[in-house]
Short mmCIF file of C-alpha atoms in Angstrom, two decimals:
data_model
loop_
_atom_site.label_atom_id
_atom_site.label_comp_id
_atom_site.label_asym_id
_atom_site.label_seq_id
_atom_site.Cartn_x
_atom_site.Cartn_y
_atom_site.Cartn_z
CA THR A 1 11.51 -51.53 62.10
CA GLU A 2 8.49 -53.99 62.06
CA VAL A 3 5.34 -52.56 63.78
CA ALA A 4 2.19 -54.80 64.90
CA ARG A 5 -1.23 -53.33 64.50
CA GLU A 6 -4.68 -54.93 64.66
CA LEU A 7 -6.38 -53.46 61.93
CA ALA A 8 -10.31 -54.03 61.33
CA PRO A 9 -9.73 -53.96 57.50
CA TYR A 10 -12.74 -52.24 55.42
CA GLY A 11 -11.39 -52.18 51.32
CA LEU A 12 -8.97 -52.83 49.21
CA VAL A 13 -7.77 -50.07 46.48
CA LEU A 14 -5.74 -50.25 43.87
CA LYS A 15 -3.64 -47.25 42.35
CA ALA A 16 -1.57 -47.14 39.73
CA GLY A 17 -0.93 -51.01 39.99
CA VAL A 18 -0.05 -50.46 43.77
CA TRP A 19 -3.02 -52.05 46.47
CA TYR A 20 -3.61 -50.16 49.54
CA LEU A 21 -5.68 -51.19 52.22
CA CYS A 22 -8.44 -49.02 53.72
CA ALA A 23 -8.36 -49.98 57.72
CA GLU A 24 -9.87 -48.68 60.97
CA VAL A 25 -7.50 -48.44 63.77
CA ALA A 26 -7.61 -46.98 67.02
CA ASP A 27 -10.76 -45.34 66.06
CA ASP A 28 -9.17 -43.81 63.08
CA PHE A 29 -9.37 -44.93 59.26
CA ARG A 30 -5.91 -45.28 58.15
CA VAL A 31 -4.63 -46.06 54.48
CA TYR A 32 -1.09 -49.04 54.50
CA ARG A 33 0.32 -50.12 51.56
CA ILE A 34 -0.09 -53.88 51.22
CA ASP A 35 3.40 -54.08 49.68
CA ARG A 36 4.92 -53.08 53.14
CA PHE A 37 3.13 -56.08 55.10
CA THR A 38 5.81 -58.39 56.32
CA SER A 39 3.39 -60.91 57.41
CA VAL A 40 -0.37 -60.74 58.24
CA GLU A 41 -2.36 -63.01 61.16
CA PRO A 42 -5.74 -63.43 61.37
CA ALA A 43 -7.23 -61.93 64.91
CA ASP A 44 -9.05 -63.95 66.75
CA GLU A 45 -11.90 -62.17 67.24
CA ARG A 46 -14.11 -60.15 64.60
CA PHE A 47 -14.66 -57.15 64.75
CA GLU A 48 -17.83 -54.92 64.05
CA ARG A 49 -18.02 -52.67 60.95
CA ASP A 50 -18.89 -49.43 60.98
CA GLU A 51 -22.32 -49.47 58.24
CA THR A 52 -21.65 -45.83 57.74
CA PHE A 53 -18.52 -46.36 56.04
CA ASP A 54 -18.19 -45.42 52.49
CA LEU A 55 -14.96 -46.39 50.40
CA PRO A 56 -15.60 -44.33 46.91
CA ALA A 57 -16.17 -41.39 49.28
CA PHE A 58 -13.07 -41.78 51.98
CA TRP A 59 -10.56 -42.85 49.22
CA GLU A 60 -11.73 -39.86 47.16
CA ALA A 61 -10.97 -37.97 50.02
CA ARG A 62 -7.62 -39.34 51.35
CA ALA A 63 -6.20 -38.63 47.36
CA ALA A 64 -7.18 -35.38 47.60
CA GLU A 65 -5.60 -35.25 50.79
CA PHE A 66 -2.35 -36.34 49.54
CA ALA A 67 -2.04 -34.53 45.76
CA ARG A 68 -2.44 -31.41 48.12
CA SER A 69 0.04 -32.28 50.08
CA LEU A 70 2.20 -32.81 46.89
CA LEU A 71 2.01 -28.80 46.37
CA ARG A 72 4.25 -26.60 47.70
CA THR A 73 4.02 -23.90 46.12
CA GLU A 74 0.90 -21.07 45.25
CA VAL A 75 0.81 -19.52 42.06
CA THR A 76 -2.11 -17.12 40.51
CA VAL A 77 -3.42 -17.76 37.23
CA ARG A 78 -5.04 -15.59 35.48
CA VAL A 79 -8.29 -17.25 33.31
CA SER A 80 -11.57 -16.78 31.05
CA GLU A 81 -14.44 -17.62 32.38
CA SER A 82 -14.18 -20.74 29.62
CA GLY A 83 -10.84 -21.79 31.00
CA ALA A 84 -12.64 -21.59 34.73
CA ARG A 85 -15.04 -24.31 33.62
CA GLN A 86 -12.43 -26.33 32.57
CA LEU A 87 -9.75 -25.98 34.90
CA ALA A 88 -11.75 -29.24 36.85
CA TYR A 89 -10.75 -31.21 33.96
CA THR A 90 -6.72 -30.15 33.61
CA GLY A 91 -5.82 -31.79 36.95
CA ASP A 92 -6.94 -31.95 40.36
CA ARG A 93 -10.69 -31.56 41.07
CA ALA A 94 -10.47 -30.97 44.47
CA ALA A 95 -7.45 -28.15 44.05
CA ALA A 96 -9.04 -27.04 40.99
CA SER A 97 -12.69 -26.47 43.11
CA GLU A 98 -11.03 -25.01 45.63
CA ALA A 99 -7.83 -22.59 43.37
CA LEU A 100 -11.49 -21.28 42.10
CA ALA A 101 -13.51 -20.41 45.82
CA LYS A 102 -10.52 -18.02 46.72
#
């Protein structure tokens, strides 16, 4: 099903060979896969860009949110202090920080 949306484009991100558009729609920032677009037309009017928008920070937060959504099982792992320091380098940093906070 095709859906027409008017987007305010803020930036493009290439992740694992896939292009994503970070855009504002209805006062919310969202991410869209470019390969799912069937057509694009420029709007008649320009939009006013939010100067406080930080694309790298936005993408990092959304990527971490997505990664956490994939994890469905909770486990308990006991590690040494040295292991705890290395945990952030073994996978998802946000998940490691969250796990160490518990």
